[in-house]
C-alpha positions in Angstrom: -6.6 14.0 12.2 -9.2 14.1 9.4 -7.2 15.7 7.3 -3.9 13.9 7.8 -5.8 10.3 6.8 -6.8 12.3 3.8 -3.4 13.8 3.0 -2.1 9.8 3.6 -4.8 8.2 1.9 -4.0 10.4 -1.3 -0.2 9.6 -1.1 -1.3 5.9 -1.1 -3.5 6.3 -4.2 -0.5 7.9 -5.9 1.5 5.3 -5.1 -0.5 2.4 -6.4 -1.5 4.1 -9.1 2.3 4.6 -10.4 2.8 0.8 -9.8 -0.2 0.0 -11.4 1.1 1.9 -14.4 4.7 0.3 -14.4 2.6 -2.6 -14.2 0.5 -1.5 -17.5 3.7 -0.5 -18.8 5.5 -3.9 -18.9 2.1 -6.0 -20.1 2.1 -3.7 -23.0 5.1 -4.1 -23.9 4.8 -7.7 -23.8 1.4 -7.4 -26.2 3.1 -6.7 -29.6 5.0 -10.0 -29.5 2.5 -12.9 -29.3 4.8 -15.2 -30.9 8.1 -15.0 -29.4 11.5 -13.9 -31.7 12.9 -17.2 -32.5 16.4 -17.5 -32.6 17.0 -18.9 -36.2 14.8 -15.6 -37.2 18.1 -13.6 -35.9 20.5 -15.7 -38.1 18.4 -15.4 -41.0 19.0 -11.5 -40.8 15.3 -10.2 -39.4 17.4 -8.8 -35.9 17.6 -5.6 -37.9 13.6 -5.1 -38.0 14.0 -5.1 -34.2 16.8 -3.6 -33.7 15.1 0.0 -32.4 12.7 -2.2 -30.4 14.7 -1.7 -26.2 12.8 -4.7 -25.3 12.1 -8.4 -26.6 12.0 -11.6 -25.6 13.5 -14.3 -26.7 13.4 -18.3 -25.9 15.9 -20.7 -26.2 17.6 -23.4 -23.8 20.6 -22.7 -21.8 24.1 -23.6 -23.0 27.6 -23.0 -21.0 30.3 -20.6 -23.0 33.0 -21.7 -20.7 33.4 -24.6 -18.2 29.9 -25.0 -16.3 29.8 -25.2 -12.5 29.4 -28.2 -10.7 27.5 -28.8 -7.9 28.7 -29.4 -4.1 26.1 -31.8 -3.4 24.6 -33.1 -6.0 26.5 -35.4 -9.0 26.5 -34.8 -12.2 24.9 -31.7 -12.0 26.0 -28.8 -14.0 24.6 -25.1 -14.4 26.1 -21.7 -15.1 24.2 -20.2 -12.1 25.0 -21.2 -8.6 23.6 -19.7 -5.1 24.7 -21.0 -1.9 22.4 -20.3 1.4 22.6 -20.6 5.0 19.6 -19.2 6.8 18.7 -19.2 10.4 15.6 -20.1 11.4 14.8 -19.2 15.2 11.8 -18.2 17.2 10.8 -14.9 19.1 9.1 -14.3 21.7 6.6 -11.3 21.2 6.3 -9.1 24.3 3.0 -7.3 22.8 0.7 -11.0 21.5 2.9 -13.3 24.5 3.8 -15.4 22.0 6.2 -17.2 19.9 6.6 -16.0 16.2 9.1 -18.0 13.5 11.9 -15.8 12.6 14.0 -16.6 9.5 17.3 -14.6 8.6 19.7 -15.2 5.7 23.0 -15.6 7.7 25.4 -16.0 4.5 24.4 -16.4 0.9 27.2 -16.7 -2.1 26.1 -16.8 -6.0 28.7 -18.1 -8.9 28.0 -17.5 -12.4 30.0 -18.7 -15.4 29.0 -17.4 -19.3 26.5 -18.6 -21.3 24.0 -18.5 -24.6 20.6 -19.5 -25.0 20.6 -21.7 -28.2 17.7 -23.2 -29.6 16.2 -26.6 -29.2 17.2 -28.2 -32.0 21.0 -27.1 -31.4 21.6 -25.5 -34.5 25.3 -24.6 -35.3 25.9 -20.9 -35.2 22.6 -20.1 -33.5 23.0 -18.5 -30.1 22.0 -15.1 -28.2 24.8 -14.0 -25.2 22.9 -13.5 -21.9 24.4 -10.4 -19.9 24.1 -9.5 -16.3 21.7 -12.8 -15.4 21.6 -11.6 -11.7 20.2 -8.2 -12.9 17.1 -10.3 -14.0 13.8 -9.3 -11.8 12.8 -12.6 -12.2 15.5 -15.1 -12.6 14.3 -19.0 -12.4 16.6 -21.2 -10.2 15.7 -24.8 -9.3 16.4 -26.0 -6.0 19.0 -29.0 -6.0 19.9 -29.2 -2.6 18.1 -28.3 0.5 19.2 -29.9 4.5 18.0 -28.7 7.4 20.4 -29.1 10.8 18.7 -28.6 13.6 20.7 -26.8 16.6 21.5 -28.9 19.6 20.7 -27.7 23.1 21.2 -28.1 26.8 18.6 -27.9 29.6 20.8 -25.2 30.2 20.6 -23.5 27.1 17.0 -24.1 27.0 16.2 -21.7 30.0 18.6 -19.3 28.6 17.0 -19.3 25.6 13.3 -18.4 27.7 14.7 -15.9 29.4 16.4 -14.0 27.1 13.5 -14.4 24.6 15.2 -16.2 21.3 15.1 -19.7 20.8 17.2 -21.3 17.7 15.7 -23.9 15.7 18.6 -24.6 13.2 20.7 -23.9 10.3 18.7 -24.6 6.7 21.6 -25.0 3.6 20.0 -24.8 0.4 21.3 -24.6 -3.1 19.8 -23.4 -5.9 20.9 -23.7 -9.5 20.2 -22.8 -13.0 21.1 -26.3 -14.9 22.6 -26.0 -18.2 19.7 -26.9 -20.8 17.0 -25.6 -18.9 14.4 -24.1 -21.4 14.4 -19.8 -20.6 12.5 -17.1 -21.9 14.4 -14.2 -21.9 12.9 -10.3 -22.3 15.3 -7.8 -22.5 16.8 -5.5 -24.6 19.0 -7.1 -27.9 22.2 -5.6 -29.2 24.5 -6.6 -31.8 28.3 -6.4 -30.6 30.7 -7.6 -33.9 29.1 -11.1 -34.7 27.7 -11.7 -31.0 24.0 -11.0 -30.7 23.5 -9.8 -26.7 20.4 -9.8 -24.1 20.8 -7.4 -21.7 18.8 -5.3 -19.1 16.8 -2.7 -20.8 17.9 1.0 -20.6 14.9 2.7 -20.3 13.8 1.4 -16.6 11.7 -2.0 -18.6 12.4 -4.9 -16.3 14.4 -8.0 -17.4 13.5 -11.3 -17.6 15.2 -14.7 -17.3 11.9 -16.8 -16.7 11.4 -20.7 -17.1 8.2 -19.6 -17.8 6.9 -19.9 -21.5 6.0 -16.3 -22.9 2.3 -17.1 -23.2 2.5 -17.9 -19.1 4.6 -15.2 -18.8 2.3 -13.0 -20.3 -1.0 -14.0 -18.1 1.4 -13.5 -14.8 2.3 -9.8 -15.9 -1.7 -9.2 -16.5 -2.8 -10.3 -13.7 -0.3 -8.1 -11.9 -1.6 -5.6 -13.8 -5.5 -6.7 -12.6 -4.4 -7.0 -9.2 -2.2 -3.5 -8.8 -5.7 -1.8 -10.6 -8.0 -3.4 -8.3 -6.0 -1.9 -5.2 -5.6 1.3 -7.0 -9.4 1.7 -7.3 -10.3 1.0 -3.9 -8.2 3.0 -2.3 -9.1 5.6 -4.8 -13.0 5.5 -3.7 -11.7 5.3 0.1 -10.1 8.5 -0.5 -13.1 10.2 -2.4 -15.2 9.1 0.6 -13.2 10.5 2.9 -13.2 14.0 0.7 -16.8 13.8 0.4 -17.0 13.2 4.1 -14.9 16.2 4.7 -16.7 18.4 2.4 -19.9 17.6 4.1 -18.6 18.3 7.4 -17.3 22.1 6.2 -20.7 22.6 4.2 -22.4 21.9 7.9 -20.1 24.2 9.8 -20.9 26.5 6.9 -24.5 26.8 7.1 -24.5 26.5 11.1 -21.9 29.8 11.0 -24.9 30.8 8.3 -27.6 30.4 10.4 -25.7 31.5 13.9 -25.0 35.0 11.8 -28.7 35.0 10.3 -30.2 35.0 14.0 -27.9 37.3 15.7 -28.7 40.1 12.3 -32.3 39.2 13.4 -31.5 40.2 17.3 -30.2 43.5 16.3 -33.0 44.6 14.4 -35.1 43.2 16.9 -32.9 45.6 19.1 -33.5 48.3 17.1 -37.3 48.3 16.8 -37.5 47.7 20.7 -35.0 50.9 20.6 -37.4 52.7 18.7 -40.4 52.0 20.3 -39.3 52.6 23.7 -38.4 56.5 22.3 -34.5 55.4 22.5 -34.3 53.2 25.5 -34.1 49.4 25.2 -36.7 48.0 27.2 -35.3 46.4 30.3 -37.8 44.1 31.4 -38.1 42.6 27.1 -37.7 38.6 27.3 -34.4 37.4 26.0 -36.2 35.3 23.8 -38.9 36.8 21.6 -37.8 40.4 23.0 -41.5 41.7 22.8 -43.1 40.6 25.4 -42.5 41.2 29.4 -40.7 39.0 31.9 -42.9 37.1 33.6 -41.0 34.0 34.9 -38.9 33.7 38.0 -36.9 30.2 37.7 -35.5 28.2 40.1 -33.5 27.2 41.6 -31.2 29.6 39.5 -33.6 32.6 40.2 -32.8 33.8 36.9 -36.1 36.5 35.2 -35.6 36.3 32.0 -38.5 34.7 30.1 -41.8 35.5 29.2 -44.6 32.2 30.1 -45.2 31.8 26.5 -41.4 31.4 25.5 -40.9 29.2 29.2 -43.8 26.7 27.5 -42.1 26.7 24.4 -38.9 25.5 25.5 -37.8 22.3 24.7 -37.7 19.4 27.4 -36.0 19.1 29.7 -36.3 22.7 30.6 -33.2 24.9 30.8 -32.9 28.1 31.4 -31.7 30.5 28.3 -29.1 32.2 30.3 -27.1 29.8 32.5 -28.3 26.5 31.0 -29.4 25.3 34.5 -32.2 22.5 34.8 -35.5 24.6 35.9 -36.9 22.6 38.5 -39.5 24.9 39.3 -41.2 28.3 37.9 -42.8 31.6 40.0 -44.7 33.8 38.7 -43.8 37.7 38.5 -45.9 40.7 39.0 -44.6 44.0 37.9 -46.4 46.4 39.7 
């Protein structure tokens, strides 16, 4: 068991530690731009310095290519992102706490997108970057125009169904979420030129992309305190599993030296055998205590009736008194006489 919590604890410092360094990865990335690529800089022909570079990021304020979508419940609201969601919400009854736990599940969900640029503030003619793939983004900022919540209708009937079979519905939550043409976005990805259309699109070497209504500076702190967060985790678990390995390696370096010491005492037996053997003229001496194995048997003890022990080794066992072969509590002790 000791060993398996090791084995899992390890795998769990590896883990963190490989998300703390994707973590460290993407902050890093994000240090050698602390002013963000403006977008008249591209026009003005500096895209070629950072051409090479897979990731950037880039701010500007949305702007429709095509017709922009409308929304179905809100006037005069337009975006080029839509996502539509029904989710259930429901409670459970737990069999295991006896109690009743909010359950939420997303029964139908649709997303639209149309085309669009970011352009910058000032709505400079000529002046735009392409955004590719917006629902590839790991972080992609959609404001909530519309959210109702319908709350289910039920019977006394239905409402000792519900209690016996364990699942009672709440309602039906609609929400609609969209990203509204002129929002303000940073974007960090990775920047191509295709003919005259300068492109953000997710980055090909595994760098996550960003469509954030975050400012880069906020972006920035967010990312780093990932980063802190991830480390923090990483190193605690890390000590966990060097205390458990320590723990471990103490326990073997006991069962060491008690195998040590078990093998010391039984070398010091047989030569205690031996010297017995020799001063007898060849013949162990039967009557030896098992303990010292020079003096005579002098003890009978009861109420195992066991001779084995001279009286000094019998007053130098420790309390409570057992005896050295069966491990029986002596109760009582008789002298013997060899005659």
């Amino acid at each position: 068991a000791q060993a398996v919590l090791l084995a899992a604890s390890t795998a769990i410092t590896a883990l963190l530690y490989s998300i703390y360094r994707q973590k460290a990865r993407v902050a890093h990335g994000l240090e050698p731009f602390p002013v963000v690529l403006s977008l008249q800089a591209l026009v003005q022909g500096l895209f070629t310095e950072h051409l090479t570079c897979p990731w950037i990021p880039v701010a500007g304020v949305v702007r429709s290519v095509k017709d922009t979508l409308s929304s179905q419940f809100v006037e005069n609201c337009k975006g080029v992102v839509q996502r539509l969601t029904l989710q259930e919400h429901k409670m459970v009854w737990n069999r295991t706490t006896h109690l009743w736990n909010d359950y939420e599940k997303i029964i139908h969900q649709r997303t639209n997108t149309t085309p669009f640029d970011l352009v910058p503030a000032e709505d400079n003619a000529g002046v735009a970057v392409r955004v590719m793939k917006p629902l590839d983004a790991a972080e992609l900022s959609l404001e909530t125009v519309y959210e109702k919540f319908h709350p289910s209708v039920q019977s006394f009937t239905d409402v000792i169904g519900h209690y016996i079979s364990g699942e009672r519905p709440k309602g039906i939550q609609e929400t609609e979420q969209m990203l509204k043409v002129g929002t303000a976005l940073t974007g960090v990805g990775e920047l191509v030129l295709d003919n005259a259309t300068i492109k953000l699109q997710p980055p090909k070497q595994g760098m996550p992309y960003y469509l954030s209504s975050l400012d880069f500076e906020s972006l920035l702190q967010k990312q780093e305190s990932s980063v802190r967060f991830w480390k923090i985790l990483t190193v605690v678990f890390g000590f966990a599993t060097c205390a458990i390995l320590f723990f471990l390696l103490r326990k073997q370096y006991r069962h060491h030296r008690e195998r040590q010491h078990l093998r010391q005492m039984q070398e010091e037996f047989r030569q205690a055998q031996e010297r017995l053997t020799n001063a007898e003229g060849g013949e162990i001496l039967k009557n030896a205590c098992v303990v010292c194995l020079s003096s005579t048997k002098s003890c009978v003890f009861l109420e195992c009736g066991h001779v084995c022990s001279c009286h000094e080794c019998y007053q130098a066992l420790p309390k409570p008194k057992k005896c050295p072969i069966c491990r029986q509590g002596i109760t009582r002790v008789v002298p013997l006489y060899n005659s």
